[in-house]
PDB file of C-alpha atoms in Angstrom:
ATOM      1  CA  MET A   1       4.808 -56.047 -19.934  1.00  0.00           C
ATOM      2  CA  VAL A   2       7.601 -54.678 -17.751  1.00  0.00           C
ATOM      3  CA  GLU A   3       8.056 -51.708 -20.081  1.00  0.00           C
ATOM      4  CA  LEU A   4       4.322 -51.036 -20.005  1.00  0.00           C
ATOM      5  CA  THR A   5       4.177 -51.145 -16.202  1.00  0.00           C
ATOM      6  CA  ILE A   6       7.177 -48.844 -15.845  1.00  0.00           C
ATOM      7  CA  SER A   7       5.791 -46.383 -18.387  1.00  0.00           C
ATOM      8  CA  ILE A   8       2.357 -46.334 -16.720  1.00  0.00           C
ATOM      9  CA  GLY A   9       4.016 -45.802 -13.335  1.00  0.00           C
ATOM     10  CA  LEU A  10       6.197 -42.988 -14.681  1.00  0.00           C
ATOM     11  CA  LEU A  11       3.260 -41.373 -16.452  1.00  0.00           C
ATOM     12  CA  ALA A  12       1.170 -41.496 -13.283  1.00  0.00           C
ATOM     13  CA  ILE A  13       3.933 -39.929 -11.200  1.00  0.00           C
ATOM     14  CA  LEU A  14       4.675 -37.271 -13.796  1.00  0.00           C
ATOM     15  CA  GLY A  15       0.998 -36.614 -14.497  1.00  0.00           C
ATOM     16  CA  GLY A  16       0.451 -36.075 -10.784  1.00  0.00           C
ATOM     17  CA  MET A  17       3.471 -33.788 -10.535  1.00  0.00           C
ATOM     18  CA  VAL A  18       2.465 -31.719 -13.559  1.00  0.00           C
ATOM     19  CA  THR A  19      -1.148 -31.413 -12.377  1.00  0.00           C
ATOM     20  CA  HIS A  20       0.029 -30.350  -8.911  1.00  0.00           C
ATOM     21  CA  TRP A  21       2.448 -27.855 -10.436  1.00  0.00           C
ATOM     22  CA  PHE A  22      -0.247 -26.373 -12.654  1.00  0.00           C
ATOM     23  CA  SER A  23      -2.671 -26.070  -9.755  1.00  0.00           C
ATOM     24  CA  MET A  24       0.066 -24.393  -7.642  1.00  0.00           C
ATOM     25  CA  GLN A  25       0.875 -21.973 -10.459  1.00  0.00           C
ATOM     26  CA  ARG A  26      -2.815 -21.154 -10.870  1.00  0.00           C
ATOM     27  CA  LYS A  27      -3.101 -20.300  -7.184  1.00  0.00           C
ATOM     28  CA  TYR A  28       0.160 -18.362  -7.335  1.00  0.00           C
ATOM     29  CA  GLN A  29      -0.984 -16.413 -10.384  1.00  0.00           C
ATOM     30  CA  ALA A  30      -4.342 -15.692  -8.702  1.00  0.00           C
ATOM     31  CA  ARG A  31      -2.463 -14.333  -5.675  1.00  0.00           C
ATOM     32  CA  ILE A  32      -0.284 -12.119  -7.880  1.00  0.00           C
ATOM     33  CA  THR A  33      -3.335 -10.771  -9.715  1.00  0.00           C
ATOM     34  CA  GLN A  34      -5.097 -10.167  -6.398  1.00  0.00           C
ATOM     35  CA  SER A  35      -2.067  -8.367  -4.991  1.00  0.00           C
ATOM     36  CA  SER A  36      -1.755  -6.224  -8.103  1.00  0.00           C
ATOM     37  CA  GLU A  37      -5.435  -5.330  -7.987  1.00  0.00           C
ATOM     38  CA  GLY A  38      -5.225  -4.466  -4.286  1.00  0.00           C
ATOM     39  CA  GLN A  39      -2.300  -2.176  -4.976  1.00  0.00           C
ATOM     40  CA  GLN A  40      -4.177  -0.476  -7.815  1.00  0.00           C
ATOM     41  CA  ASN A  41      -7.243   0.000  -5.584  1.00  0.00           C
ATOM     42  CA  VAL A  42      -5.144   1.669  -2.874  1.00  0.00           C
ATOM     43  CA  LEU A  43      -3.390   3.928  -5.394  1.00  0.00           C
ATOM     44  CA  MET A  44      -6.643   4.983  -7.020  1.00  0.00           C
ATOM     45  CA  ALA A  45      -8.326   5.699  -3.675  1.00  0.00           C
ATOM     46  CA  ASN A  46      -5.401   7.756  -2.393  1.00  0.00           C
ATOM     47  CA  TRP A  47      -4.920   9.688  -5.610  1.00  0.00           C
ATOM     48  CA  LYS A  48      -8.580  10.697  -6.018  1.00  0.00           C
ATOM     49  CA  MET A  49      -9.106  11.638  -2.366  1.00  0.00           C
ATOM     50  CA  SER A  50      -5.806  13.508  -1.964  1.00  0.00           C
ATOM     51  CA  ASN A  51      -6.453  15.655  -5.035  1.00  0.00           C
ATOM     52  CA  GLU A  52      -9.729  17.018  -3.728  1.00  0.00           C
ATOM     53  CA  LEU A  53      -8.733  17.129  -0.063  1.00  0.00           C
ATOM     54  CA  ARG A  54      -5.502  19.043  -0.738  1.00  0.00           C
ATOM     55  CA  MET A  55      -7.430  21.916  -2.331  1.00  0.00           C
ATOM     56  CA  SER A  56     -10.283  21.896   0.169  1.00  0.00           C
ATOM     57  CA  ARG A  57     -10.958  24.798   2.574  1.00  0.00           C
ATOM     58  CA  SER A  58     -11.433  22.976   5.859  1.00  0.00           C
ATOM     59  CA  ILE A  59     -12.031  19.609   7.465  1.00  0.00           C
ATOM     60  CA  LEU A  60     -15.348  19.512   9.319  1.00  0.00           C
ATOM     61  CA  TYR A  61     -15.059  15.952  10.665  1.00  0.00           C
ATOM     62  CA  PRO A  62     -13.054  14.192  12.109  1.00  0.00           C
ATOM     63  CA  ARG A  63     -11.508  16.737  14.445  1.00  0.00           C
ATOM     64  CA  PRO A  64      -8.833  16.085  17.074  1.00  0.00           C
ATOM     65  CA  ASN A  65     -10.206  14.968  20.433  1.00  0.00           C
ATOM     66  CA  SER A  66     -10.629  17.408  23.304  1.00  0.00           C
ATOM     67  CA  ASP A  67      -7.392  16.099  24.865  1.00  0.00           C
ATOM     68  CA  LYS A  68      -5.644  17.042  21.550  1.00  0.00           C
ATOM     69  CA  SER A  69      -5.130  13.395  20.625  1.00  0.00           C
ATOM     70  CA  ILE A  70      -5.689  12.185  17.070  1.00  0.00           C
ATOM     71  CA  LYS A  71      -9.196  11.161  16.021  1.00  0.00           C
ATOM     72  CA  SER A  72     -10.014   8.609  13.286  1.00  0.00           C
ATOM     73  CA  ASP A  73     -13.132   7.534  11.477  1.00  0.00           C
ATOM     74  CA  SER A  74     -14.093   5.764   8.268  1.00  0.00           C
ATOM     75  CA  ILE A  75     -15.966   8.902   7.186  1.00  0.00           C
ATOM     76  CA  ILE A  76     -14.765  12.435   6.485  1.00  0.00           C
ATOM     77  CA  TYR A  77     -16.674  15.669   5.911  1.00  0.00           C
ATOM     78  CA  PHE A  78     -14.938  18.676   4.423  1.00  0.00           C
ATOM     79  CA  LYS A  79     -15.663  21.899   2.605  1.00  0.00           C
ATOM     80  CA  ASN A  80     -14.148  21.703  -0.874  1.00  0.00           C
ATOM     81  CA  SER A  81     -12.605  24.540  -2.876  1.00  0.00           C
ATOM     82  CA  CYS A  82     -16.057  25.505  -4.269  1.00  0.00           C
ATOM     83  CA  GLY A  83     -17.575  25.697  -0.786  1.00  0.00           C
ATOM     84  CA  GLU A  84     -19.612  22.492  -1.107  1.00  0.00           C
ATOM     85  CA  ILE A  85     -19.746  20.091   1.819  1.00  0.00           C
ATOM     86  CA  ILE A  86     -18.358  16.772   0.635  1.00  0.00           C
ATOM     87  CA  CYS A  87     -18.349  13.445   2.407  1.00  0.00           C
ATOM     88  CA  TYR A  88     -16.221  10.376   1.716  1.00  0.00           C
ATOM     89  CA  TYR A  89     -17.334   7.235   3.461  1.00  0.00           C
ATOM     90  CA  HIS A  90     -16.550   3.538   3.449  1.00  0.00           C
ATOM     91  CA  ASP A  91     -19.384   1.209   2.515  1.00  0.00           C
ATOM     92  CA  LYS A  92     -18.521  -2.055   4.243  1.00  0.00           C
ATOM     93  CA  ASN A  93     -21.084  -4.055   2.278  1.00  0.00           C
ATOM     94  CA  THR A  94     -19.849  -3.145  -1.181  1.00  0.00           C
ATOM     95  CA  LEU A  95     -16.222  -2.497  -0.110  1.00  0.00           C
ATOM     96  CA  GLU A  96     -16.323   0.881  -1.818  1.00  0.00           C
ATOM     97  CA  ILE A  97     -15.320   4.392  -0.866  1.00  0.00           C
ATOM     98  CA  LYS A  98     -18.171   6.637  -1.891  1.00  0.00           C
ATOM     99  CA  ARG A  99     -18.393  10.381  -2.298  1.00  0.00           C
ATOM    100  CA  CYS A 100     -21.489  12.429  -1.683  1.00  0.00           C
ATOM    101  CA  VAL A 101     -22.399  16.112  -1.648  1.00  0.00           C
ATOM    102  CA  ILE A 102     -24.304  17.325   1.409  1.00  0.00           C
ATOM    103  CA  PRO A 103     -26.855  19.938   0.323  1.00  0.00           C
ATOM    104  CA  ASN A 104     -27.230  23.233   2.152  1.00  0.00           C
ATOM    105  CA  GLY A 105     -31.000  23.007   2.436  1.00  0.00           C
ATOM    106  CA  VAL A 106     -33.286  20.167   3.476  1.00  0.00           C
ATOM    107  CA  ALA A 107     -32.558  17.457   0.930  1.00  0.00           C
ATOM    108  CA  ALA A 108     -30.978  14.040   0.765  1.00  0.00           C
ATOM    109  CA  PRO A 109     -27.216  13.830   0.177  1.00  0.00           C
ATOM    110  CA  ALA A 110     -26.368  13.297  -3.488  1.00  0.00           C
ATOM    111  CA  VAL A 111     -24.179  10.221  -3.776  1.00  0.00           C
ATOM    112  CA  ASP A 112     -21.901  10.075  -6.830  1.00  0.00           C
ATOM    113  CA  LYS A 113     -22.829   7.271  -9.214  1.00  0.00           C
ATOM    114  CA  LYS A 114     -19.242   6.149  -9.553  1.00  0.00           C
ATOM    115  CA  PRO A 115     -17.465   5.273  -6.292  1.00  0.00           C
ATOM    116  CA  ILE A 116     -14.067   6.776  -5.474  1.00  0.00           C
ATOM    117  CA  ALA A 117     -12.519   3.310  -5.229  1.00  0.00           C
ATOM    118  CA  GLN A 118     -13.576  -0.315  -5.137  1.00  0.00           C
ATOM    119  CA  GLY A 119     -12.266  -3.377  -3.333  1.00  0.00           C
ATOM    120  CA  ILE A 120     -11.334  -1.407  -0.213  1.00  0.00           C
ATOM    121  CA  ASN A 121     -11.416  -3.441   2.994  1.00  0.00           C
ATOM    122  CA  GLU A 122     -10.581  -0.645   5.438  1.00  0.00           C
ATOM    123  CA  VAL A 123     -10.202   3.104   5.390  1.00  0.00           C
ATOM    124  CA  PHE A 124      -9.538   5.528   8.229  1.00  0.00           C
ATOM    125  CA  PHE A 125      -9.266   9.283   8.041  1.00  0.00           C
ATOM    126  CA  THR A 126      -7.294  10.674  10.962  1.00  0.00           C
ATOM    127  CA  ALA A 127      -7.322  14.292  12.064  1.00  0.00           C
ATOM    128  CA  VAL A 128      -3.824  15.330  13.153  1.00  0.00           C
ATOM    129  CA  GLY A 129      -2.710  18.577  14.748  1.00  0.00           C
ATOM    130  CA  VAL A 130      -4.594  21.361  16.447  1.00  0.00           C
ATOM    131  CA  GLU A 131      -5.073  23.371  13.231  1.00  0.00           C
ATOM    132  CA  ASN A 132      -6.881  20.377  11.702  1.00  0.00           C
ATOM    133  CA  ARG A 133      -5.258  20.941   8.326  1.00  0.00           C
ATOM    134  CA  LEU A 134      -3.516  17.579   8.169  1.00  0.00           C
ATOM    135  CA  VAL A 135      -5.372  14.340   7.456  1.00  0.00           C
ATOM    136  CA  ASP A 136      -3.777  10.894   7.540  1.00  0.00           C
ATOM    137  CA  ILE A 137      -5.431   8.337   5.285  1.00  0.00           C
ATOM    138  CA  TYR A 138      -4.989   4.663   6.072  1.00  0.00           C
ATOM    139  CA  VAL A 139      -6.278   2.380   3.316  1.00  0.00           C
ATOM    140  CA  ARG A 140      -6.183  -1.417   3.079  1.00  0.00           C
ATOM    141  CA  SER A 141      -7.203  -3.448   0.079  1.00  0.00           C
ATOM    142  CA  LEU A 142      -6.552  -7.167   0.674  1.00  0.00           C
ATOM    143  CA  GLU A 143      -2.855  -7.258   1.573  1.00  0.00           C
ATOM    144  CA  SER A 144      -1.979  -3.871   0.077  1.00  0.00           C
ATOM    145  CA  TYR A 145      -1.668  -0.887   2.362  1.00  0.00           C
ATOM    146  CA  GLY A 146      -1.571   2.858   1.933  1.00  0.00           C
ATOM    147  CA  LEU A 147      -0.344   5.343   4.545  1.00  0.00           C
ATOM    148  CA  GLU A 148      -0.980   8.672   2.908  1.00  0.00           C
ATOM    149  CA  SER A 149      -1.221  12.141   4.434  1.00  0.00           C
ATOM    150  CA  VAL A 150      -2.727  15.292   2.995  1.00  0.00           C
ATOM    151  CA  TYR A 151      -1.993  18.821   4.136  1.00  0.00           C
ATOM    152  CA  LEU A 152      -4.612  21.391   3.159  1.00  0.00           C
ATOM    153  CA  ILE A 153      -2.830  24.049   1.139  1.00  0.00           C
ATOM    154  CA  ASN A 154      -5.890  26.174   0.377  1.00  0.00           C
ATOM    155  CA  ASP A 155      -5.931  28.682   3.232  1.00  0.00           C
TER     156      ASP A 155
ATOM    157  CA  MET B   1      10.613 -66.247 -41.566  1.00  0.00           C
ATOM    158  CA  ILE B   2       7.972 -64.482 -39.503  1.00  0.00           C
ATOM    159  CA  ARG B   3       8.463 -60.774 -38.867  1.00  0.00           C
ATOM    160  CA  THR B   4       6.954 -59.262 -35.725  1.00  0.00           C
ATOM    161  CA  LYS B   5       5.931 -55.606 -35.768  1.00  0.00           C
ATOM    162  CA  SER B   6       6.062 -53.843 -32.368  1.00  0.00           C
ATOM    163  CA  TYR B   7       3.537 -51.122 -31.505  1.00  0.00           C
ATOM    164  CA  GLY B   8       3.467 -48.639 -28.587  1.00  0.00           C
ATOM    165  CA  THR B   9       6.157 -46.501 -27.034  1.00  0.00           C
ATOM    166  CA  THR B  10       9.491 -47.510 -25.697  1.00  0.00           C
ATOM    167  CA  LEU B  11      11.019 -46.364 -22.415  1.00  0.00           C
ATOM    168  CA  VAL B  12      13.550 -44.271 -24.310  1.00  0.00           C
ATOM    169  CA  GLU B  13      10.747 -42.393 -26.055  1.00  0.00           C
ATOM    170  CA  ILE B  14       8.998 -41.754 -22.734  1.00  0.00           C
ATOM    171  CA  VAL B  15      12.215 -40.448 -21.178  1.00  0.00           C
ATOM    172  CA  ILE B  16      12.740 -38.101 -24.124  1.00  0.00           C
ATOM    173  CA  ALA B  17       9.123 -36.884 -23.863  1.00  0.00           C
ATOM    174  CA  ILE B  18       9.605 -36.238 -20.125  1.00  0.00           C
ATOM    175  CA  ALA B  19      12.799 -34.289 -20.794  1.00  0.00           C
ATOM    176  CA  ILE B  20      11.027 -32.123 -23.396  1.00  0.00           C
ATOM    177  CA  GLY B  21       8.110 -31.564 -20.999  1.00  0.00           C
ATOM    178  CA  LEU B  22      10.459 -30.489 -18.194  1.00  0.00           C
ATOM    179  CA  ALA B  23      12.355 -28.215 -20.560  1.00  0.00           C
ATOM    180  CA  ALA B  24       9.075 -26.443 -21.315  1.00  0.00           C
ATOM    181  CA  ILE B  25       7.940 -26.214 -17.678  1.00  0.00           C
ATOM    182  CA  VAL B  26      11.123 -24.559 -16.342  1.00  0.00           C
ATOM    183  CA  PRO B  27      10.831 -21.324 -18.419  1.00  0.00           C
ATOM    184  CA  ILE B  28       7.097 -21.074 -17.625  1.00  0.00           C
ATOM    185  CA  SER B  29       7.904 -21.392 -13.916  1.00  0.00           C
ATOM    186  CA  THR B  30      10.578 -18.683 -14.213  1.00  0.00           C
ATOM    187  CA  MET B  31       8.069 -16.426 -15.973  1.00  0.00           C
ATOM    188  CA  PHE B  32       5.605 -16.757 -13.067  1.00  0.00           C
ATOM    189  CA  SER B  33       8.226 -15.955 -10.441  1.00  0.00           C
ATOM    190  CA  GLN B  34       9.450 -12.937 -12.449  1.00  0.00           C
ATOM    191  CA  SER B  35       5.907 -11.643 -12.694  1.00  0.00           C
ATOM    192  CA  ASN B  36       5.550 -11.974  -8.912  1.00  0.00           C
ATOM    193  CA  ARG B  37       8.800 -10.047  -8.370  1.00  0.00           C
ATOM    194  CA  GLN B  38       7.571  -7.250 -10.642  1.00  0.00           C
ATOM    195  CA  VAL B  39       4.261  -6.976  -8.774  1.00  0.00           C
ATOM    196  CA  THR B  40       6.060  -6.928  -5.401  1.00  0.00           C
ATOM    197  CA  LYS B  41       8.506  -4.289  -6.624  1.00  0.00           C
ATOM    198  CA  SER B  42       5.734  -2.087  -7.983  1.00  0.00           C
ATOM    199  CA  GLN B  43       3.692  -2.528  -4.782  1.00  0.00           C
ATOM    200  CA  ASN B  44       6.630  -1.568  -2.586  1.00  0.00           C
ATOM    201  CA  PHE B  45       7.527   1.455  -4.730  1.00  0.00           C
ATOM    202  CA  SER B  46       3.958   2.765  -4.532  1.00  0.00           C
ATOM    203  CA  PHE B  47       3.903   2.161  -0.791  1.00  0.00           C
ATOM    204  CA  ALA B  48       7.275   3.918  -0.375  1.00  0.00           C
ATOM    205  CA  ALA B  49       6.027   6.899  -2.405  1.00  0.00           C
ATOM    206  CA  ALA B  50       3.010   7.187  -0.086  1.00  0.00           C
ATOM    207  CA  LEU B  51       5.300   6.991   2.971  1.00  0.00           C
ATOM    208  CA  GLY B  52       7.471   9.741   1.492  1.00  0.00           C
ATOM    209  CA  ARG B  53       4.418  11.935   0.942  1.00  0.00           C
ATOM    210  CA  ARG B  54       3.257  11.236   4.498  1.00  0.00           C
ATOM    211  CA  ILE B  55       6.582  12.427   5.912  1.00  0.00           C
ATOM    212  CA  SER B  56       6.622  15.496   3.648  1.00  0.00           C
ATOM    213  CA  GLN B  57       3.031  16.453   4.576  1.00  0.00           C
ATOM    214  CA  HIS B  58       3.725  16.004   8.298  1.00  0.00           C
ATOM    215  CA  THR B  59       6.897  18.060   7.929  1.00  0.00           C
ATOM    216  CA  SER B  60       4.878  20.891   6.341  1.00  0.00           C
ATOM    217  CA  GLN B  61       2.714  21.054   9.460  1.00  0.00           C
ATOM    218  CA  MET B  62       5.533  20.806  12.024  1.00  0.00           C
ATOM    219  CA  PRO B  63       6.926  23.796  13.909  1.00  0.00           C
ATOM    220  CA  PHE B  64       9.913  25.008  11.858  1.00  0.00           C
ATOM    221  CA  SER B  65      12.418  24.487  14.674  1.00  0.00           C
ATOM    222  CA  GLU B  66      11.343  20.851  15.138  1.00  0.00           C
ATOM    223  CA  ILE B  67      12.189  19.765  11.594  1.00  0.00           C
ATOM    224  CA  ALA B  68      15.218  17.613  12.311  1.00  0.00           C
ATOM    225  CA  ASN B  69      17.460  14.932  10.831  1.00  0.00           C
ATOM    226  CA  VAL B  70      16.735  11.243  11.121  1.00  0.00           C
ATOM    227  CA  PRO B  71      20.228   9.992  10.283  1.00  0.00           C
ATOM    228  CA  LEU B  72      21.184   6.959   8.219  1.00  0.00           C
ATOM    229  CA  PRO B  73      20.871   3.944   8.402  1.00  0.00           C
ATOM    230  CA  GLY B  74      17.396   5.246   9.189  1.00  0.00           C
ATOM    231  CA  ALA B  75      14.597   4.496  11.611  1.00  0.00           C
ATOM    232  CA  ALA B  76      12.383   1.440  11.242  1.00  0.00           C
ATOM    233  CA  ILE B  77       8.820   2.217  10.229  1.00  0.00           C
ATOM    234  CA  GLY B  78       6.578   0.822  12.923  1.00  0.00           C
ATOM    235  CA  GLY B  79       7.351  -0.630  16.294  1.00  0.00           C
ATOM    236  CA  THR B  80       8.180   2.680  18.009  1.00  0.00           C
ATOM    237  CA  LYS B  81       5.274   4.374  19.731  1.00  0.00           C
ATOM    238  CA  THR B  82       7.039   7.705  19.989  1.00  0.00           C
ATOM    239  CA  ASP B  83       7.929   7.978  16.288  1.00  0.00           C
ATOM    240  CA  ARG B  84       6.574  11.361  15.153  1.00  0.00           C
ATOM    241  CA  TYR B  85       5.603  10.170  11.652  1.00  0.00           C
ATOM    242  CA  PHE B  86       4.579   6.566  12.224  1.00  0.00           C
ATOM    243  CA  GLY B  87       3.936   6.176  15.950  1.00  0.00           C
ATOM    244  CA  ALA B  88       0.276   6.879  16.698  1.00  0.00           C
ATOM    245  CA  LEU B  89      -1.644   5.648  13.669  1.00  0.00           C
ATOM    246  CA  LEU B  90      -5.357   5.585  14.421  1.00  0.00           C
ATOM    247  CA  ASN B  91      -7.778   6.520  17.152  1.00  0.00           C
ATOM    248  CA  PRO B  92     -11.416   5.550  16.724  1.00  0.00           C
ATOM    249  CA  GLY B  93     -12.021   6.549  20.378  1.00  0.00           C
ATOM    250  CA  THR B  94     -12.519   9.878  22.073  1.00  0.00           C
ATOM    251  CA  ASP B  95      -9.308  10.161  24.074  1.00  0.00           C
ATOM    252  CA  LYS B  96      -5.646   9.229  23.866  1.00  0.00           C
ATOM    253  CA  SER B  97      -6.099   5.959  25.768  1.00  0.00           C
ATOM    254  CA  GLN B  98      -7.656   4.437  22.626  1.00  0.00           C
ATOM    255  CA  ILE B  99      -4.855   5.307  20.203  1.00  0.00           C
ATOM    256  CA  LYS B 100      -3.729   2.438  17.950  1.00  0.00           C
ATOM    257  CA  TYR B 101       0.000   2.336  17.332  1.00  0.00           C
ATOM    258  CA  LEU B 102       1.841   0.898  14.368  1.00  0.00           C
ATOM    259  CA  ASP B 103       2.972  -2.219  16.229  1.00  0.00           C
ATOM    260  CA  GLU B 104       2.304  -5.979  16.341  1.00  0.00           C
ATOM    261  CA  THR B 105      -0.484  -5.612  18.897  1.00  0.00           C
ATOM    262  CA  ASP B 106      -2.600  -2.954  17.189  1.00  0.00           C
ATOM    263  CA  MET B 107      -1.807  -3.387  13.482  1.00  0.00           C
ATOM    264  CA  PRO B 108      -0.446  -6.936  13.028  1.00  0.00           C
ATOM    265  CA  GLY B 109      -1.042  -7.175   9.254  1.00  0.00           C
ATOM    266  CA  LEU B 110       0.609  -3.886   8.350  1.00  0.00           C
ATOM    267  CA  CYS B 111       3.386  -4.439  10.867  1.00  0.00           C
ATOM    268  CA  SER B 112       4.314  -7.848   9.422  1.00  0.00           C
ATOM    269  CA  PHE B 113       4.303  -6.326   5.918  1.00  0.00           C
ATOM    270  CA  LEU B 114       6.708  -3.591   7.085  1.00  0.00           C
ATOM    271  CA  LYS B 115       8.934  -6.125   8.827  1.00  0.00           C
ATOM    272  CA  LYS B 116       8.938  -8.491   5.835  1.00  0.00           C
ATOM    273  CA  TYR B 117      10.519  -5.815   3.643  1.00  0.00           C
ATOM    274  CA  ASN B 118      12.342  -4.024   6.481  1.00  0.00           C
ATOM    275  CA  PHE B 119      10.987  -0.565   5.607  1.00  0.00           C
ATOM    276  CA  LYS B 120      13.038   2.291   7.063  1.00  0.00           C
ATOM    277  CA  TYR B 121      13.125   6.030   6.624  1.00  0.00           C
ATOM    278  CA  SER B 122      15.710   8.728   6.936  1.00  0.00           C
ATOM    279  CA  VAL B 123      15.400  12.527   6.843  1.00  0.00           C
ATOM    280  CA  SER B 124      18.229  14.856   5.917  1.00  0.00           C
ATOM    281  CA  VAL B 125      17.685  18.564   6.639  1.00  0.00           C
ATOM    282  CA  SER B 126      19.828  21.418   5.300  1.00  0.00           C
ATOM    283  CA  SER B 127      19.092  25.038   6.079  1.00  0.00           C
ATOM    284  CA  VAL B 128      19.725  28.044   3.890  1.00  0.00           C
ATOM    285  CA  THR B 129      19.434  31.459   5.566  1.00  0.00           C
ATOM    286  CA  PHE B 130      18.735  34.461   3.352  1.00  0.00           C
ATOM    287  CA  ALA B 131      18.107  36.998   6.133  1.00  0.00           C
ATOM    288  CA  SER B 132      17.720  36.892   9.928  1.00  0.00           C
ATOM    289  CA  ASP B 133      14.082  35.807   9.690  1.00  0.00           C
ATOM    290  CA  ASP B 134      14.178  34.176   6.277  1.00  0.00           C
ATOM    291  CA  THR B 135      15.382  30.583   6.326  1.00  0.00           C
ATOM    292  CA  VAL B 136      14.503  27.716   4.042  1.00  0.00           C
ATOM    293  CA  LYS B 137      14.897  24.104   5.084  1.00  0.00           C
ATOM    294  CA  SER B 138      15.535  21.591   2.344  1.00  0.00           C
ATOM    295  CA  VAL B 139      14.271  18.261   3.589  1.00  0.00           C
ATOM    296  CA  ALA B 140      15.387  15.127   1.743  1.00  0.00           C
ATOM    297  CA  ILE B 141      13.294  12.091   2.609  1.00  0.00           C
ATOM    298  CA  TYR B 142      14.604   8.600   1.974  1.00  0.00           C
ATOM    299  CA  ILE B 143      12.547   5.429   2.200  1.00  0.00           C
ATOM    300  CA  MET B 144      14.617   2.238   2.205  1.00  0.00           C
ATOM    301  CA  TRP B 145      13.528  -1.386   2.041  1.00  0.00           C
ATOM    302  CA  LYS B 146      14.772  -4.871   1.113  1.00  0.00           C
ATOM    303  CA  GLU B 147      13.424  -7.438  -1.301  1.00  0.00           C
ATOM    304  CA  GLY B 148      15.385 -10.593  -0.607  1.00  0.00           C
ATOM    305  CA  ALA B 149      19.032  -9.591  -0.728  1.00  0.00           C
ATOM    306  CA  LYS B 150      18.374  -6.499  -2.851  1.00  0.00           C
ATOM    307  CA  ASP B 151      18.221  -3.006  -1.348  1.00  0.00           C
ATOM    308  CA  PHE B 152      15.797  -0.400  -2.645  1.00  0.00           C
ATOM    309  CA  ILE B 153      15.488   3.316  -2.040  1.00  0.00           C
ATOM    310  CA  TYR B 154      12.885   5.974  -2.812  1.00  0.00           C
ATOM    311  CA  GLN B 155      13.779   9.634  -2.454  1.00  0.00           C
ATOM    312  CA  THR B 156      11.692  12.774  -2.349  1.00  0.00           C
ATOM    313  CA  HIS B 157      12.288  16.423  -1.381  1.00  0.00           C
ATOM    314  CA  VAL B 158      10.313  19.126   0.320  1.00  0.00           C
ATOM    315  CA  PHE B 159      11.251  22.772   0.965  1.00  0.00           C
ATOM    316  CA  ILE B 160       9.877  24.491   4.051  1.00  0.00           C
ATOM    317  CA  SER B 161      10.287  28.212   4.630  1.00  0.00           C
ATOM    318  CA  SER B 162      10.318  29.844   8.032  1.00  0.00           C
TER     319      SER B 162
END
């Protein structure tokens, strides 16, 4: 009887400990996966946007303020290397960065089917410098951050 | 003579089972923590690479004479409003009074991330003059940070001509 009581007591304690440990590890693993995904989202967003922005002709919006201070927005318009007007914008509902082409004539903007990046909580494009050839990109996906800058090399 | 047959488990058996269970749990636990370290390391390397690119892109736009050294042990990223690379971060407003700086007040999440890993940067500039009006500046950019007691560094280069 004593043996049985002790073994039940030990099993209960150990069962509780193991269950708690497993639940902790599950949460921990979920956090790691989340962090890894956030990092991948930031990388993907920065890589795709920088590639096109670097080769673009000019930034149409945002532009530095009239007092020459930096200006930020969650949307950017620029003329790409082919002369098309492109817009990247943050959709707060779907947490996506989307790309669309603004037509020259009277027509609705054509939004790309596939977004630039998903799982993005915040994005800011900042116009820096009077020439407006340098854009800072601040991206946040969960607890992962990106502080990228792109200088337009296509003069 | 009557023989009694005992069923069930003895305390010794339970203790052995517990020991085996613990022996299995320890390596699994180590595996989880190693996976976390790998994710953190990869995250910080990617972040450092982006910081390096930011400095190099800003350097490309700077007046040539203003490209200067930031000596070791480096300057902390964030916390200094006048830092030319990481001071003024955002400005959703229409004048300079609405600028958001990379500090605890304006960007608490990013600032605590930077402080947690003690991100710093250093810039080393060397000039090579070919003719009176032909100089090239070789700019070495170092991003340093800490993960626990371990130091990490990311290095990149950019060449700017006059």
